[in-house]
Every structure is written in C-alpha cells, then in structure tokens.
Amino acid sequence: DIQMTQSPSSLSASVGDRVTITCQASQDIRDSVNWYQQKPGKAPKLLIYDASKLEIGVPSRFRGSRSGTDFIFTITSLQPEDIATYYCQQSDNLPPYTFGQGTKLETK
Amino acid sequence: EVQLVESGGGLVQPGGSLRLSCAASGFTFTSYSINWVRQAPGKGLEWVSYISTDSRTIYYADSVRGRFTISRDNAKNSLYLQMNSLRDEDTAIYYCARGKLGYYGMDVWGQGTSVTVSS
C-alpha cells in the first residue's frame, strides 16, 4: 500500500503569512494527490486535486505542486478563515486511497 | 443544490450490525462513483470503501474487508454501507463522498452520520 507522510502535524502562523504543508508518497503516484480542508465539526472540503488543480470556487491563494514523490500545499497569504486541519490524500489507480495524518493550522 | 445526506448511524454493541444510507440529490447520481470515509473521534480521515457508477468495481480498506458491504441503488439515488461484526474501533463519523469526474478526488461530501460501537 502507498503511504503518505504529511508534515508538520501542527503549524502556527500569522495572518498574511505564507504557509507550506508537505506530503511525501512512499512511491511514484504521478500527480494523484488531493488536498482537503476540514473545519471543526464539518465535513472535509476539496481544495486541490491532481496535485495542482484548483477546485472550482476555491480562492487562488491555495496552491498545490509536486516534486517527484513530494507534494506541497501552500497558502500564499493566510486569512483568518483558513484556520482548519488540512489533509493530503493519494488517489492513484488502486486503493486504499490513503490520507495523510493531517496538519492542524492555528493562528499565532 | 448538490447534496449528499447520510443516515442510519447510532449506538450498537460490539459484534452487532448497522446499515448506513446516503441519499443523493441535485446531480446525476448514475454518473458518479461514491466513497465512504470515516473519522474516529479526534483522529484523521480514513478511506473505507469505493463503488463505481455501475457497481462493477468495488474496493474496501483492509480494516473493513469481509465485514462491510457497499452497494448502491441508482433508481433511488442512494448509497448504502452494510456494517457487520462491528468492533470498538469502528466508532467514527461516517461520510459519503462523491468521486470527482475523471479523478479519484472527492468533491462533494455529506454531513456525516455518527456510529458508536460500545457495550
């Protein structure tokens, strides 16, 4: 099975900061990574799919990229409403469609 | 409005059974694959199961294979998860989530239904 190692597990940042979260896949999965935002008591929300494609309606400050088996999620300028937990997920051809451990983003 | 609404959660004893339902509306249900994803209290997300549009392709996580059965009724725009031989570790919020067309990401999620396995 493909493992997704997400880091950091928690992150404290200020409004306006650039925030970066990384997921490393245990093998080559091409661009098959999605990023989700989850706020407390709510269902996850798809932000980025296929490593770098922005879901419709999602602000452009959210970005995704890939370097080999490393997948990078970036918020270019943190806003107060971005406080949430973020998850990567691999979705290569065969399951399990593993999620990363999550990154809890808090404000300083 | 595109919507998924789960139901059927509750309290069940270890070894018991429960059937979850997911009602879809606002989109052409027959065109989309659907997943179940769960989240144990205070924990991260865990993918549970996948079913293709025509029910021909079905996948399960190792943790539930042989105990859970996913199915869909396209005539009723509904998805189901039959859960048997439930264990304490199956306690979680269960979400149904629509597969994004052409990809395996999940672009529409229900609000979740809570399952508690406890004696």
mmCIF file of C-alpha atoms in Angstrom:
data_model
loop_
_atom_site.group_PDB
_atom_site.id
_atom_site.type_symbol
_atom_site.label_atom_id
_atom_site.label_comp_id
_atom_site.label_asym_id
_atom_site.label_seq_id
_atom_site.Cartn_x
_atom_site.Cartn_y
_atom_site.Cartn_z
ATOM 1 C CA ASP A 1 0.000 0.000 0.000
ATOM 2 C CA ILE A 2 1.058 3.573 -0.659
ATOM 3 C CA GLN A 3 1.880 5.574 2.473
ATOM 4 C CA MET A 4 1.509 9.335 2.717
ATOM 5 C CA THR A 5 3.738 11.063 5.250
ATOM 6 C CA GLN A 6 2.382 14.523 5.997
ATOM 7 C CA SER A 7 4.281 17.243 7.847
ATOM 8 C CA PRO A 8 4.128 19.149 10.029
ATOM 9 C CA SER A 9 1.365 17.764 12.245
ATOM 10 C CA SER A 10 0.658 21.256 13.547
ATOM 11 C CA LEU A 11 1.577 24.736 12.485
ATOM 12 C CA SER A 12 1.187 28.180 13.997
ATOM 13 C CA ALA A 13 1.173 31.191 11.660
ATOM 14 C CA SER A 14 0.040 34.790 11.475
ATOM 15 C CA VAL A 15 -2.484 36.361 9.131
ATOM 16 C CA GLY A 16 -0.699 37.232 5.908
ATOM 17 C CA ASP A 17 1.966 34.543 6.319
ATOM 18 C CA ARG A 18 2.880 32.061 3.628
ATOM 19 C CA VAL A 19 2.104 28.537 4.869
ATOM 20 C CA THR A 20 3.514 25.309 3.447
ATOM 21 C CA ILE A 21 2.496 21.712 4.161
ATOM 22 C CA THR A 22 4.206 18.698 2.626
ATOM 23 C CA CYS A 23 3.169 15.141 1.885
ATOM 24 C CA GLN A 24 5.655 12.522 0.786
ATOM 25 C CA ALA A 25 4.379 9.448 -1.031
ATOM 26 C CA SER A 26 6.081 6.101 -0.486
ATOM 27 C CA GLN A 27 6.252 5.506 -4.239
ATOM 28 C CA ASP A 28 5.627 7.257 -7.527
ATOM 29 C CA ILE A 29 1.941 8.189 -7.804
ATOM 30 C CA ARG A 30 2.247 10.677 -10.641
ATOM 31 C CA ASP A 31 0.007 13.679 -9.867
ATOM 32 C CA SER A 32 -2.613 11.675 -7.953
ATOM 33 C CA VAL A 33 -2.845 13.778 -4.805
ATOM 34 C CA ASN A 34 -5.725 15.791 -3.435
ATOM 35 C CA TRP A 35 -5.800 18.331 -0.613
ATOM 36 C CA TYR A 36 -8.730 18.880 1.736
ATOM 37 C CA GLN A 37 -9.619 21.447 4.363
ATOM 38 C CA GLN A 38 -11.629 20.423 7.406
ATOM 39 C CA LYS A 39 -13.023 22.815 9.981
ATOM 40 C CA PRO A 40 -14.186 21.558 13.400
ATOM 41 C CA GLY A 41 -17.499 19.705 13.247
ATOM 42 C CA LYS A 42 -17.660 19.960 9.465
ATOM 43 C CA ALA A 43 -17.088 17.629 6.547
ATOM 44 C CA PRO A 44 -13.849 17.934 4.584
ATOM 45 C CA LYS A 45 -13.775 20.227 1.563
ATOM 46 C CA LEU A 46 -11.786 19.535 -1.600
ATOM 47 C CA LEU A 47 -9.351 22.361 -2.370
ATOM 48 C CA ILE A 48 -6.790 20.922 -4.792
ATOM 49 C CA TYR A 49 -6.976 17.822 -6.997
ATOM 50 C CA ASP A 50 -4.491 16.154 -9.319
ATOM 51 C CA ALA A 51 -1.648 17.747 -7.307
ATOM 52 C CA SER A 52 -2.115 21.297 -8.593
ATOM 53 C CA LYS A 53 -5.607 21.852 -9.988
ATOM 54 C CA LEU A 54 -7.737 24.315 -8.039
ATOM 55 C CA GLU A 55 -11.268 23.151 -7.300
ATOM 56 C CA ILE A 56 -13.989 25.480 -8.578
ATOM 57 C CA GLY A 57 -14.807 28.239 -6.109
ATOM 58 C CA VAL A 58 -11.630 27.840 -4.054
ATOM 59 C CA PRO A 59 -9.588 31.051 -3.587
ATOM 60 C CA SER A 60 -6.412 31.318 -5.633
ATOM 61 C CA ARG A 61 -4.263 31.761 -2.503
ATOM 62 C CA PHE A 62 -4.444 27.967 -2.181
ATOM 63 C CA ARG A 63 -1.890 26.206 -4.371
ATOM 64 C CA GLY A 64 -0.544 22.705 -4.898
ATOM 65 C CA SER A 65 2.609 21.449 -6.538
ATOM 66 C CA ARG A 66 4.673 18.314 -6.943
ATOM 67 C CA SER A 67 8.359 17.467 -6.970
ATOM 68 C CA GLY A 68 8.849 13.775 -7.573
ATOM 69 C CA THR A 69 7.079 12.000 -4.728
ATOM 70 C CA ASP A 70 6.844 15.170 -2.635
ATOM 71 C CA PHE A 71 3.599 17.112 -2.760
ATOM 72 C CA ILE A 72 3.455 20.670 -1.487
ATOM 73 C CA PHE A 73 0.389 22.590 -0.384
ATOM 74 C CA THR A 74 0.740 26.330 0.018
ATOM 75 C CA ILE A 75 -1.438 29.137 1.307
ATOM 76 C CA THR A 76 0.208 32.236 -0.132
ATOM 77 C CA SER A 77 -1.312 34.692 2.356
ATOM 78 C CA LEU A 78 -3.036 33.184 5.382
ATOM 79 C CA GLN A 79 -6.516 34.506 6.129
ATOM 80 C CA PRO A 80 -8.424 34.080 9.431
ATOM 81 C CA GLU A 81 -10.958 31.769 7.768
ATOM 82 C CA ASP A 82 -8.164 29.387 6.740
ATOM 83 C CA ILE A 83 -7.747 28.093 10.283
ATOM 84 C CA ALA A 84 -8.530 24.399 9.910
ATOM 85 C CA THR A 85 -6.945 20.979 9.591
ATOM 86 C CA TYR A 86 -5.553 20.080 6.169
ATOM 87 C CA TYR A 87 -5.188 16.586 4.727
ATOM 88 C CA CYS A 88 -3.481 15.218 1.676
ATOM 89 C CA GLN A 89 -4.842 12.081 0.017
ATOM 90 C CA GLN A 90 -3.357 9.834 -2.608
ATOM 91 C CA SER A 91 -5.728 8.650 -5.321
ATOM 92 C CA ASP A 92 -3.596 6.594 -7.650
ATOM 93 C CA ASN A 93 -5.311 3.885 -9.690
ATOM 94 C CA LEU A 94 -5.721 1.324 -6.953
ATOM 95 C CA PRO A 95 -6.863 1.794 -3.358
ATOM 96 C CA PRO A 96 -6.510 2.236 -0.475
ATOM 97 C CA TYR A 97 -6.870 5.954 -1.130
ATOM 98 C CA THR A 98 -4.741 6.845 1.860
ATOM 99 C CA PHE A 99 -4.954 10.161 3.693
ATOM 100 C CA GLY A 100 -2.053 11.883 5.345
ATOM 101 C CA GLN A 101 -2.100 12.310 9.104
ATOM 102 C CA GLY A 102 -3.343 15.884 8.890
ATOM 103 C CA THR A 103 -1.889 19.303 9.695
ATOM 104 C CA LYS A 104 -3.667 21.457 12.256
ATOM 105 C CA LEU A 105 -3.187 25.098 11.352
ATOM 106 C CA GLU A 106 -3.550 27.668 14.113
ATOM 107 C CA THR A 107 -3.006 31.397 14.372
ATOM 108 C CA LYS A 108 -0.178 32.890 16.402
ATOM 109 C CA GLU B 1 -28.368 22.106 -4.786
ATOM 110 C CA VAL B 2 -25.879 19.239 -4.995
ATOM 111 C CA GLN B 3 -26.243 17.283 -1.788
ATOM 112 C CA LEU B 4 -25.419 14.036 -0.017
ATOM 113 C CA VAL B 5 -27.273 13.181 3.189
ATOM 114 C CA GLU B 6 -26.221 10.260 5.380
ATOM 115 C CA SER B 7 -28.458 8.451 7.839
ATOM 116 C CA GLY B 8 -28.612 5.245 9.853
ATOM 117 C CA GLY B 9 -25.934 5.877 12.448
ATOM 118 C CA GLY B 10 -26.367 5.106 16.109
ATOM 119 C CA LEU B 11 -25.223 3.096 19.097
ATOM 120 C CA VAL B 12 -24.588 -0.610 18.572
ATOM 121 C CA GLN B 13 -22.964 -3.317 20.670
ATOM 122 C CA PRO B 14 -19.723 -4.999 19.604
ATOM 123 C CA GLY B 15 -20.497 -7.772 17.153
ATOM 124 C CA GLY B 16 -23.669 -6.036 16.020
ATOM 125 C CA SER B 17 -24.743 -4.702 12.649
ATOM 126 C CA LEU B 18 -25.801 -1.375 11.218
ATOM 127 C CA ARG B 19 -26.786 -0.160 7.768
ATOM 128 C CA LEU B 20 -25.873 3.341 6.709
ATOM 129 C CA SER B 21 -27.609 5.144 3.864
ATOM 130 C CA CYS B 22 -26.579 8.110 1.750
ATOM 131 C CA ALA B 23 -29.222 9.964 -0.282
ATOM 132 C CA ALA B 24 -28.030 11.969 -3.264
ATOM 133 C CA SER B 25 -29.770 14.919 -4.886
ATOM 134 C CA GLY B 26 -29.060 17.772 -7.273
ATOM 135 C CA PHE B 27 -26.856 15.810 -9.673
ATOM 136 C CA THR B 28 -26.948 12.783 -11.963
ATOM 137 C CA PHE B 29 -26.190 10.073 -9.435
ATOM 138 C CA THR B 30 -25.582 7.401 -12.070
ATOM 139 C CA SER B 31 -22.607 9.342 -13.460
ATOM 140 C CA TYR B 32 -20.542 9.373 -10.281
ATOM 141 C CA SER B 33 -18.575 6.916 -8.210
ATOM 142 C CA ILE B 34 -19.063 7.214 -4.450
ATOM 143 C CA ASN B 35 -16.870 6.567 -1.426
ATOM 144 C CA TRP B 36 -17.326 6.066 2.287
ATOM 145 C CA VAL B 37 -14.766 7.808 4.511
ATOM 146 C CA ARG B 38 -14.725 7.701 8.289
ATOM 147 C CA GLN B 39 -13.190 9.706 11.098
ATOM 148 C CA ALA B 40 -12.743 8.312 14.604
ATOM 149 C CA PRO B 41 -13.161 10.796 17.464
ATOM 150 C CA GLY B 42 -10.239 13.213 17.485
ATOM 151 C CA LYS B 43 -8.472 11.343 14.681
ATOM 152 C CA GLY B 44 -7.765 11.816 10.989
ATOM 153 C CA LEU B 45 -9.636 10.706 7.913
ATOM 154 C CA GLU B 46 -9.721 7.057 6.839
ATOM 155 C CA TRP B 47 -10.945 5.944 3.431
ATOM 156 C CA VAL B 48 -13.303 2.958 3.852
ATOM 157 C CA SER B 49 -14.825 1.887 0.549
ATOM 158 C CA TYR B 50 -15.438 2.802 -3.114
ATOM 159 C CA ILE B 51 -18.131 1.837 -5.594
ATOM 160 C CA SER B 52 -18.165 2.636 -9.296
ATOM 161 C CA THR B 53 -21.132 4.040 -11.192
ATOM 162 C CA ASP B 54 -22.387 0.618 -12.269
ATOM 163 C CA SER B 55 -21.382 -1.231 -9.064
ATOM 164 C CA ARG B 56 -18.983 -3.440 -11.057
ATOM 165 C CA THR B 57 -15.889 -2.117 -9.292
ATOM 166 C CA ILE B 58 -15.834 -2.152 -5.505
ATOM 167 C CA TYR B 59 -12.925 -1.645 -3.149
ATOM 168 C CA TYR B 60 -12.524 -1.848 0.624
ATOM 169 C CA ALA B 61 -9.933 -0.853 3.156
ATOM 170 C CA ASP B 62 -8.224 -3.845 4.773
ATOM 171 C CA SER B 63 -9.691 -2.811 8.128
ATOM 172 C CA VAL B 64 -13.275 -3.456 6.978
ATOM 173 C CA ARG B 65 -12.948 -6.037 4.190
ATOM 174 C CA GLY B 66 -15.129 -9.063 4.885
ATOM 175 C CA ARG B 67 -17.266 -7.179 7.413
ATOM 176 C CA PHE B 68 -18.612 -4.193 5.449
ATOM 177 C CA THR B 69 -20.518 -4.245 2.155
ATOM 178 C CA ILE B 70 -21.012 -1.209 -0.051
ATOM 179 C CA SER B 71 -23.894 -1.050 -2.521
ATOM 180 C CA ARG B 72 -25.927 1.469 -4.466
ATOM 181 C CA ASP B 73 -29.403 1.728 -5.924
ATOM 182 C CA ASN B 74 -29.215 4.056 -8.906
ATOM 183 C CA ALA B 75 -33.001 4.051 -9.272
ATOM 184 C CA LYS B 76 -33.267 5.515 -5.769
ATOM 185 C CA ASN B 77 -30.190 7.773 -5.967
ATOM 186 C CA SER B 78 -28.914 6.050 -2.856
ATOM 187 C CA LEU B 79 -25.738 4.509 -1.495
ATOM 188 C CA TYR B 80 -25.501 2.038 1.364
ATOM 189 C CA LEU B 81 -22.942 0.596 3.750
ATOM 190 C CA GLN B 82 -23.875 -2.618 5.499
ATOM 191 C CA MET B 83 -21.642 -2.990 8.546
ATOM 192 C CA ASN B 84 -21.465 -6.356 10.288
ATOM 193 C CA SER B 85 -19.332 -7.738 13.125
ATOM 194 C CA LEU B 86 -18.780 -4.222 14.404
ATOM 195 C CA ARG B 87 -15.817 -3.508 16.649
ATOM 196 C CA ASP B 88 -14.987 -0.724 19.084
ATOM 197 C CA GLU B 89 -12.524 0.675 16.552
ATOM 198 C CA ASP B 90 -15.319 1.182 14.012
ATOM 199 C CA THR B 91 -16.624 4.033 16.181
ATOM 200 C CA ALA B 92 -16.479 7.099 13.941
ATOM 201 C CA ILE B 93 -18.338 9.637 11.896
ATOM 202 C CA TYR B 94 -19.048 8.103 8.506
ATOM 203 C CA TYR B 95 -19.143 10.360 5.452
ATOM 204 C CA CYS B 96 -20.261 9.528 1.938
ATOM 205 C CA ALA B 97 -18.301 11.462 -0.665
ATOM 206 C CA ARG B 98 -18.747 11.814 -4.409
ATOM 207 C CA GLY B 99 -15.883 10.989 -6.703
ATOM 208 C CA LYS B 100 -14.855 13.898 -8.892
ATOM 209 C CA LEU B 101 -15.496 13.130 -12.556
ATOM 210 C CA GLY B 102 -12.365 11.825 -14.229
ATOM 211 C CA TYR B 103 -10.400 11.776 -10.991
ATOM 212 C CA TYR B 104 -10.364 9.938 -7.677
ATOM 213 C CA GLY B 105 -10.627 13.012 -5.511
ATOM 214 C CA MET B 106 -13.886 13.600 -3.591
ATOM 215 C CA ASP B 107 -15.638 16.827 -4.460
ATOM 216 C CA VAL B 108 -18.953 16.615 -2.590
ATOM 217 C CA TRP B 109 -19.335 15.332 0.972
ATOM 218 C CA GLY B 110 -22.292 14.635 3.201
ATOM 219 C CA GLN B 111 -22.535 15.993 6.727
ATOM 220 C CA GLY B 112 -21.730 12.599 8.219
ATOM 221 C CA THR B 113 -23.533 10.123 10.457
ATOM 222 C CA SER B 114 -22.165 9.002 13.813
ATOM 223 C CA VAL B 115 -21.608 5.340 14.657
ATOM 224 C CA THR B 116 -20.731 4.309 18.195
ATOM 225 C CA VAL B 117 -19.798 0.719 18.966
ATOM 226 C CA SER B 118 -19.934 0.128 22.695
ATOM 227 C CA SER B 119 -21.343 -2.265 25.244
#
